[in-house]
Amino acid sequence: MTAENAITLYLKYSGNKSVDIRVALVDCDGVLYDSMKNHTRAWVKLMKKNNVKCSRDEFYQYEGMTGANIIKMMFRRGAGKNLTDEEAWEYYKVKGRYFNELGEPEMMPGAKEVLQITKEAGLRNILVTGSNQPSILERIDSDYAGLFEAERVTGIDTKNGKPNPEPYLRGQQKANAKPGECIVIENAPLGVQAGHASGSFTIGVTTGPIPEKDLYKAGADIVYPSMTALAEALPSLLEALRTTQL
Ligand code: CA
């Protein structure tokens, strides 16, 4: 898919003649940090300790859901237990401890360049994540210093996790921008679904085992194989977003 084709298709189905992109709504896990491996290991450890059946790779499919919802779903399906919200959040704290024990995940190669390019192009970068892990949210302030706006959407700001569009709609609200004024940068199928449903041009990046076609199926307007590849393509993509008209 060329950038021009992707944008033309987006303009057609979104009902816009052209777009004026002012904001980048940026996901965290799997986009800013190579953290999904550690999340997966922490999830599997929690499930094993509680005798809940699971497979390792399935957690990539749930990325973006709230922690409590993942836990309730898994305990119901894998152990026949119905947890209350309070119980689920207690287990989520334990999962957070296991995650922290694995050490700090690496910054995603290319992510900083992507944010520098959007910022230099005049876009406001806003973080949109379902995560509540304070450890990683604090790191963003130093690792990506000066690149993000103070406004951010985290797990505590939204009732519905991805694939519900609420996190990205909240991001649009916080940016005081219309859907057609934002791009979304996402790595997970449920996150892509949320971005697409929010009405913004959604860029998928395959940074884990999920194949490109799954992100297109989830509604991505265009997909890149890494954040480094996105950084390389971004200046011409932003230029095409400025100039492509119906
Ligand atoms: Ca993600």
Coordinates of C-alpha atoms and ligand atoms in Angstrom, one line a residue:
M1 CA 0.0 0.0 0.0
T2 CA 1.5 3.4 -1.0
A3 CA 1.0 6.3 1.3
E4 CA -1.1 8.2 -1.4
N5 CA -3.4 5.1 -1.9
A6 CA -3.9 4.7 1.9
I7 CA -4.7 8.4 2.3
T8 CA -7.1 8.5 -0.6
L9 CA -9.0 5.4 0.8
Y10 CA -9.1 7.1 4.2
L11 CA -10.5 10.3 2.8
K12 CA -13.2 8.4 0.9
Y13 CA -14.5 6.4 3.9
S14 CA -14.1 9.2 6.4
G15 CA -15.9 11.7 4.3
N16 CA -13.1 14.3 4.2
K17 CA -11.9 16.1 1.1
S18 CA -8.5 16.6 2.8
V19 CA -7.0 16.4 6.2
D20 CA -5.0 18.8 8.4
I21 CA -3.0 16.7 10.9
R22 CA -2.1 18.5 14.1
V23 CA -1.8 15.7 16.6
A24 CA -0.1 12.3 16.9
L25 CA -1.9 9.9 19.4
V26 CA 0.8 7.5 20.4
D27 CA 0.5 4.1 22.1
C28 CA 3.1 3.0 24.7
D29 CA 3.7 -0.8 25.0
G30 CA 5.1 -2.2 21.8
V31 CA 5.5 1.3 20.3
L32 CA 7.7 3.3 22.7
Y33 CA 9.1 0.3 24.6
D34 CA 9.9 -3.2 23.6
S35 CA 7.9 -4.3 26.6
M36 CA 5.5 -6.9 25.3
K37 CA 7.9 -9.8 25.9
N38 CA 8.1 -8.9 29.6
H39 CA 4.3 -8.4 29.8
T40 CA 3.8 -11.8 28.3
R41 CA 6.2 -13.5 30.7
A42 CA 4.5 -11.7 33.7
W43 CA 1.0 -12.8 32.4
V44 CA 2.0 -16.4 32.0
K45 CA 3.6 -16.5 35.5
L46 CA 0.4 -15.1 37.0
M47 CA -1.7 -17.6 35.2
K48 CA 0.5 -20.6 36.1
K49 CA 0.7 -19.6 39.8
N50 CA -3.1 -19.6 39.9
N51 CA -3.6 -22.7 37.8
V52 CA -5.3 -20.8 34.9
K53 CA -4.7 -22.4 31.5
C54 CA -3.2 -20.1 28.9
S55 CA -0.8 -20.1 25.9
R56 CA 2.1 -17.7 25.7
D57 CA 1.3 -15.9 22.4
E58 CA -2.4 -15.3 23.2
F59 CA -1.5 -12.3 25.3
Y60 CA -0.4 -10.4 22.2
Q61 CA -4.0 -10.6 21.0
Y62 CA -5.3 -9.0 24.2
E63 CA -2.8 -6.1 24.3
G64 CA -4.8 -2.9 24.8
M65 CA -7.6 -4.4 27.0
T66 CA -7.6 -3.3 30.6
G67 CA -5.7 -5.5 32.9
A68 CA -8.8 -6.3 35.0
N69 CA -10.7 -7.4 31.9
I70 CA -7.9 -9.7 30.7
I71 CA -7.7 -11.3 34.2
K72 CA -11.5 -11.8 34.5
M73 CA -11.6 -13.3 31.0
M74 CA -8.7 -15.6 31.6
F75 CA -9.8 -16.8 35.0
R76 CA -13.3 -17.5 33.7
R77 CA -12.1 -19.4 30.6
G78 CA -9.0 -21.1 32.0
A79 CA -10.1 -21.9 35.6
G80 CA -13.9 -21.5 35.6
K81 CA -13.7 -18.7 38.2
N82 CA -15.7 -15.5 38.1
L83 CA -13.8 -12.7 39.7
T84 CA -15.1 -9.3 41.0
D85 CA -13.5 -6.1 39.7
E86 CA -11.7 -5.7 43.0
E87 CA -10.3 -9.3 42.9
A88 CA -9.2 -8.7 39.3
W89 CA -7.4 -5.5 40.2
E90 CA -5.6 -7.3 43.1
Y91 CA -4.3 -9.9 40.7
Y92 CA -3.3 -7.1 38.3
K93 CA -1.1 -5.6 41.0
V94 CA 0.7 -9.0 41.3
K95 CA 1.1 -9.1 37.6
G96 CA 2.7 -5.6 37.8
R97 CA 5.1 -6.8 40.4
Y98 CA 6.2 -9.8 38.2
F99 CA 6.6 -7.3 35.3
N100 CA 8.8 -5.0 37.3
E101 CA 11.0 -8.0 38.5
L102 CA 11.9 -8.6 34.9
G103 CA 13.8 -5.3 34.7
E104 CA 13.2 -2.2 32.6
P105 CA 12.3 -2.9 29.0
E106 CA 14.3 -1.3 26.2
M107 CA 13.2 1.7 24.3
M108 CA 11.8 0.7 20.9
P109 CA 14.4 1.5 18.2
G110 CA 13.1 4.3 16.0
A111 CA 10.5 5.5 18.4
K112 CA 12.3 8.7 19.5
E113 CA 13.0 9.6 15.8
V114 CA 9.3 9.2 15.0
L115 CA 8.3 11.6 17.9
Q116 CA 11.1 14.1 16.8
I117 CA 9.8 14.0 13.2
T118 CA 6.1 14.6 14.2
K119 CA 7.1 17.3 16.7
E120 CA 9.3 19.1 14.1
A121 CA 6.4 18.9 11.6
G122 CA 4.3 20.9 14.1
L123 CA 2.3 18.0 15.5
R124 CA 1.5 17.7 19.3
N125 CA 2.4 14.2 20.6
I126 CA -0.1 12.8 23.1
L127 CA 0.4 9.4 24.8
V128 CA -2.7 7.1 24.8
T129 CA -2.2 3.9 26.7
G130 CA -4.4 1.5 28.7
S131 CA -1.5 0.9 31.0
N132 CA -1.4 1.9 34.6
Q133 CA 2.2 0.7 35.3
P134 CA 3.7 3.7 37.1
S135 CA 7.2 2.4 36.4
I136 CA 6.9 2.8 32.6
L137 CA 4.8 5.9 32.7
E138 CA 7.5 7.7 34.8
R139 CA 10.2 6.6 32.4
I140 CA 8.5 8.3 29.4
D141 CA 9.2 11.7 31.0
S142 CA 12.9 11.1 31.0
D143 CA 13.4 8.8 28.0
Y144 CA 11.2 10.9 25.7
A145 CA 11.9 14.3 27.4
G146 CA 10.3 17.3 25.7
L147 CA 8.6 15.2 23.0
F148 CA 5.2 14.7 24.7
E149 CA 2.5 17.1 25.7
A150 CA 1.6 17.1 29.4
E151 CA -1.9 15.8 28.6
R152 CA -2.0 12.0 28.4
V153 CA -4.6 9.2 28.4
T154 CA -3.8 6.2 30.7
G155 CA -5.8 3.3 32.1
I156 CA -7.3 5.5 34.9
D157 CA -8.8 8.0 32.4
T158 CA -11.0 5.5 30.6
K159 CA -13.7 3.1 31.5
N160 CA -13.4 1.0 28.4
G161 CA -10.1 -0.3 27.2
K162 CA -9.2 -0.9 23.6
P163 CA -10.7 -2.1 21.2
N164 CA -13.3 0.4 22.4
P165 CA -12.4 3.8 20.8
E166 CA -12.8 5.6 24.1
P167 CA -9.0 5.9 24.8
Y168 CA -8.5 7.6 21.4
L169 CA -11.6 9.7 21.7
R170 CA -10.3 10.9 25.0
G171 CA -7.0 11.7 23.4
Q172 CA -8.8 13.7 20.7
Q173 CA -10.7 15.6 23.4
K174 CA -7.6 16.3 25.4
A175 CA -5.9 17.6 22.2
N176 CA -9.1 19.6 21.4
A177 CA -8.8 18.1 17.9
K178 CA -11.2 16.4 15.5
P179 CA -10.6 12.8 14.4
G180 CA -9.4 14.0 11.0
E181 CA -6.8 16.1 12.7
C182 CA -5.1 13.2 14.4
I183 CA -2.9 10.2 13.4
V184 CA -2.8 7.1 15.7
I185 CA 0.4 5.0 16.0
E186 CA -0.4 1.5 17.3
N187 CA 1.2 -2.0 17.3
A188 CA -1.7 -4.3 18.5
P189 CA -4.8 -5.5 16.6
L190 CA -7.2 -4.2 19.4
G191 CA -5.4 -0.9 19.6
V192 CA -5.6 -0.5 15.8
Q193 CA -9.3 -1.3 16.0
A194 CA -9.7 1.4 18.6
G195 CA -7.8 3.9 16.6
H196 CA -9.8 3.1 13.4
A197 CA -13.1 3.3 15.3
S198 CA -12.1 6.7 16.7
G199 CA -12.1 8.0 13.1
S200 CA -8.4 9.0 12.9
F201 CA -5.9 7.9 10.3
T202 CA -4.3 4.8 11.9
I203 CA -0.8 3.7 11.4
G204 CA 0.0 0.1 12.4
V205 CA 3.6 -1.0 13.3
T206 CA 4.4 -4.7 13.5
T207 CA 6.9 -4.8 16.4
G208 CA 5.9 -8.3 17.7
P209 CA 4.7 -11.7 16.4
I210 CA 1.4 -10.3 15.0
P211 CA 1.6 -10.3 11.1
E212 CA 1.0 -7.2 9.0
K213 CA -2.3 -8.6 7.5
D214 CA -3.8 -8.8 11.0
L215 CA -3.3 -5.1 11.5
Y216 CA -4.8 -4.3 8.1
K217 CA -7.8 -6.6 9.0
A218 CA -8.2 -4.6 12.3
G219 CA -8.5 -1.4 10.3
A220 CA -5.0 0.0 9.9
D221 CA -4.8 2.5 7.1
I222 CA -1.1 1.7 6.5
V223 CA 1.3 -0.7 8.2
Y224 CA 5.1 -0.5 8.6
P225 CA 7.4 -3.4 9.7
S226 CA 9.1 -1.4 12.5
M227 CA 9.3 2.0 14.2
T228 CA 12.5 2.5 12.4
A229 CA 10.8 1.9 9.1
L230 CA 8.0 4.3 10.1
A231 CA 10.6 6.9 11.0
E232 CA 12.1 6.6 7.5
A233 CA 8.8 6.8 5.8
L234 CA 7.2 9.4 8.1
P235 CA 8.4 12.7 6.4
S236 CA 6.9 11.7 3.1
L237 CA 3.7 10.3 4.8
L238 CA 3.1 13.6 6.6
E239 CA 3.7 15.5 3.3
A240 CA 1.2 13.2 1.6
L241 CA -1.3 13.8 4.4
R242 CA -0.9 17.5 3.9
T243 CA -1.2 17.4 0.1
T244 CA -3.5 14.5 -0.9
Q245 CA -7.0 15.7 -1.7
L246 CA -10.1 14.1 -3.2
Ligands
CA1 CA 0.6 -1.5 22.3

